[in-house]
Amino acid sequence: GKDNNPINCVTHQQAADYCAWTGPGRRLPTEAEWEKAARGTDNRNWPWGNSPEPTCLQANFVPAGGPCTTGTKAVAINPSGKSQAGHFDLAGNVREWTADWYSATAYTTDPLTDPKGPATGTLKVVRGGGYASGPDALRTYARDSADPATPSPQIGFRCARSGN
């Protein structure tokens, strides 16, 4: 009954390997690519816009009244949560692996255009908040880190294409 739910409980390497397996030029997005897809051209606070707070009609997360669900939901089940570019579930459901190593100071030291993050590290960047996250973790600019070797039910991924 979970065929349409996001893939989760995978390590960073398993996610990267899957993306590469799906075709030439397929890979995990960089943190900057992920954020651009979520923020759009108008620097949205949430992928769907600048509403005061998200609701369960926009994302699968934990609002003040309690969780939207007890686990993942089918992908694209919340059309009102779609980003400006047409991407579903950039907020909530599962946090997503990115290609970048995590640095707490990345946004203060990296170049402003297409930053790549540090060349090495011990943690990878995850973005988007998950079904057990509060609303602040769903903001388009919120970032977190995770051990790349540790799978989690809260972490999944999406693939990007080179050249896009």
Coordinates of C-alpha atoms in Angstrom, one line a residue:
G1 CA 0.0 0.0 0.0
K2 CA 3.0 2.3 -0.1
D3 CA 3.9 2.0 -3.8
N4 CA 3.4 5.8 -4.4
N5 CA 5.2 6.9 -1.3
P6 CA 8.7 8.4 -1.4
I7 CA 11.6 6.1 -1.1
N8 CA 13.1 6.5 2.4
C9 CA 15.4 4.5 4.8
V10 CA 18.3 4.7 2.4
T11 CA 21.8 5.8 2.9
H12 CA 23.2 8.8 0.9
Q13 CA 25.3 6.4 -1.3
Q14 CA 22.2 4.2 -2.0
A15 CA 20.3 7.3 -3.1
A16 CA 23.2 8.5 -5.3
D17 CA 23.6 5.1 -6.8
Y18 CA 19.9 4.9 -7.6
C19 CA 19.9 8.2 -9.4
A20 CA 22.9 7.2 -11.5
W21 CA 21.2 3.9 -12.3
T22 CA 18.1 5.7 -13.7
G23 CA 20.1 7.1 -16.6
P24 CA 23.0 9.2 -17.9
G25 CA 23.4 12.5 -16.1
R26 CA 21.0 11.6 -13.3
R27 CA 22.3 12.5 -9.8
L28 CA 21.3 13.9 -6.4
P29 CA 20.8 17.7 -6.6
T30 CA 23.2 20.1 -5.0
E31 CA 21.9 22.0 -2.1
A32 CA 21.8 25.2 -4.2
E33 CA 19.7 23.4 -6.9
W34 CA 17.3 22.0 -4.3
E35 CA 16.8 25.4 -2.8
K36 CA 16.3 27.1 -6.1
A37 CA 13.6 24.5 -7.0
A38 CA 11.9 25.1 -3.6
R39 CA 12.2 29.0 -3.4
G40 CA 11.3 29.7 -7.0
T41 CA 12.1 33.0 -8.7
D42 CA 10.5 35.1 -6.0
N43 CA 12.3 33.7 -2.9
R44 CA 9.3 32.0 -1.3
N45 CA 9.3 31.0 2.3
W46 CA 7.5 27.8 1.4
P47 CA 7.5 26.0 -2.0
W48 CA 3.8 27.1 -2.5
G49 CA 4.3 30.7 -1.5
N50 CA 4.5 33.0 1.5
S51 CA 1.4 31.9 3.5
P52 CA 1.8 32.5 7.3
E53 CA 2.0 28.8 8.2
P54 CA 1.7 25.6 6.3
T55 CA -1.3 23.3 6.7
C56 CA -1.8 19.6 6.2
L57 CA -3.4 20.5 2.8
Q58 CA 0.1 21.7 1.6
A59 CA 2.5 19.3 3.3
N60 CA 2.9 16.2 5.5
F61 CA 4.4 17.4 8.8
V62 CA 3.6 18.2 12.4
P63 CA 1.6 21.4 12.8
A64 CA 0.6 22.7 16.2
G65 CA -2.5 20.5 16.4
G66 CA -0.7 17.3 15.9
P67 CA 0.8 15.3 13.0
C68 CA -0.9 15.2 9.6
T69 CA -0.2 11.5 9.4
T70 CA 1.9 8.9 11.3
G71 CA 4.2 8.3 8.3
T72 CA 4.8 9.1 4.7
K73 CA 2.0 9.9 2.3
A74 CA 1.7 9.2 -1.4
V75 CA 3.8 11.6 -3.5
A76 CA 1.9 14.5 -5.0
I77 CA -1.2 14.0 -2.8
N78 CA -1.1 17.6 -1.8
P79 CA -1.4 19.7 -5.0
S80 CA -1.7 23.0 -3.1
G81 CA 1.9 22.3 -1.8
K82 CA 3.4 22.3 -5.3
S83 CA 6.3 24.7 -6.0
Q84 CA 6.5 27.4 -8.6
A85 CA 8.4 25.1 -10.9
G86 CA 5.8 22.3 -10.4
H87 CA 7.7 20.1 -8.0
F88 CA 5.7 18.3 -5.3
D89 CA 6.7 17.5 -1.7
L90 CA 9.7 19.8 -1.4
A91 CA 8.3 20.5 2.1
G92 CA 7.3 17.7 4.3
N93 CA 6.8 13.9 3.8
V94 CA 10.6 13.2 3.9
R95 CA 13.7 15.3 4.2
E96 CA 15.9 14.9 1.1
W97 CA 19.5 14.0 0.6
T98 CA 21.5 16.5 -1.4
A99 CA 24.9 16.0 -3.0
D100 CA 26.6 18.5 -0.7
W101 CA 28.7 18.0 2.4
Y102 CA 27.3 20.0 5.3
S103 CA 29.0 23.1 6.7
A104 CA 27.3 25.3 9.3
T105 CA 28.9 28.4 7.7
A106 CA 28.2 27.5 4.1
Y107 CA 26.0 30.5 3.5
T108 CA 28.5 32.9 5.0
T109 CA 31.6 31.7 3.1
D110 CA 30.4 30.1 -0.2
P111 CA 30.1 32.1 -3.4
L112 CA 26.6 33.7 -3.9
T113 CA 26.2 32.1 -7.3
D114 CA 25.8 28.3 -7.5
P115 CA 27.6 27.5 -4.2
K116 CA 29.0 23.9 -4.0
G117 CA 29.6 23.6 -0.3
P118 CA 32.8 22.0 1.2
A119 CA 34.8 19.4 -0.8
T120 CA 34.7 16.9 2.2
G121 CA 33.0 16.4 5.5
T122 CA 31.3 14.0 7.8
L123 CA 27.7 15.0 7.3
K124 CA 25.6 15.5 4.2
V125 CA 22.9 18.2 3.8
V126 CA 19.3 17.2 3.9
R127 CA 16.5 19.7 3.0
G128 CA 12.7 19.9 3.1
G129 CA 11.6 18.7 6.5
G130 CA 9.7 15.4 7.0
Y131 CA 6.5 13.9 8.4
A132 CA 7.8 14.3 11.9
S133 CA 9.2 17.8 11.4
G134 CA 7.7 21.1 12.7
P135 CA 6.8 23.9 10.4
D136 CA 10.1 25.7 10.7
A137 CA 11.9 22.7 9.1
L138 CA 9.7 23.1 6.0
R139 CA 10.9 26.6 5.1
T140 CA 12.7 26.7 1.8
Y141 CA 15.8 28.1 3.4
A142 CA 15.9 25.6 6.4
R143 CA 18.8 23.2 6.2
D144 CA 19.8 20.2 8.3
S145 CA 22.5 17.5 8.2
A146 CA 22.6 13.8 8.6
D147 CA 25.2 11.0 8.7
P148 CA 25.4 9.8 5.1
A149 CA 25.9 6.1 6.2
T150 CA 22.8 6.0 8.4
P151 CA 19.4 5.4 6.8
S152 CA 16.4 7.0 8.3
P153 CA 12.6 6.7 7.8
Q154 CA 12.6 10.6 7.8
I155 CA 15.1 10.9 4.9
G156 CA 14.5 10.2 1.2
F157 CA 15.7 11.7 -2.0
R158 CA 14.8 13.0 -5.5
C159 CA 17.1 12.9 -8.5
A160 CA 18.2 15.8 -10.7
R161 CA 19.5 15.8 -14.3
S162 CA 22.9 17.3 -15.3
G163 CA 22.4 20.4 -17.5
N164 CA 19.0 21.3 -15.9

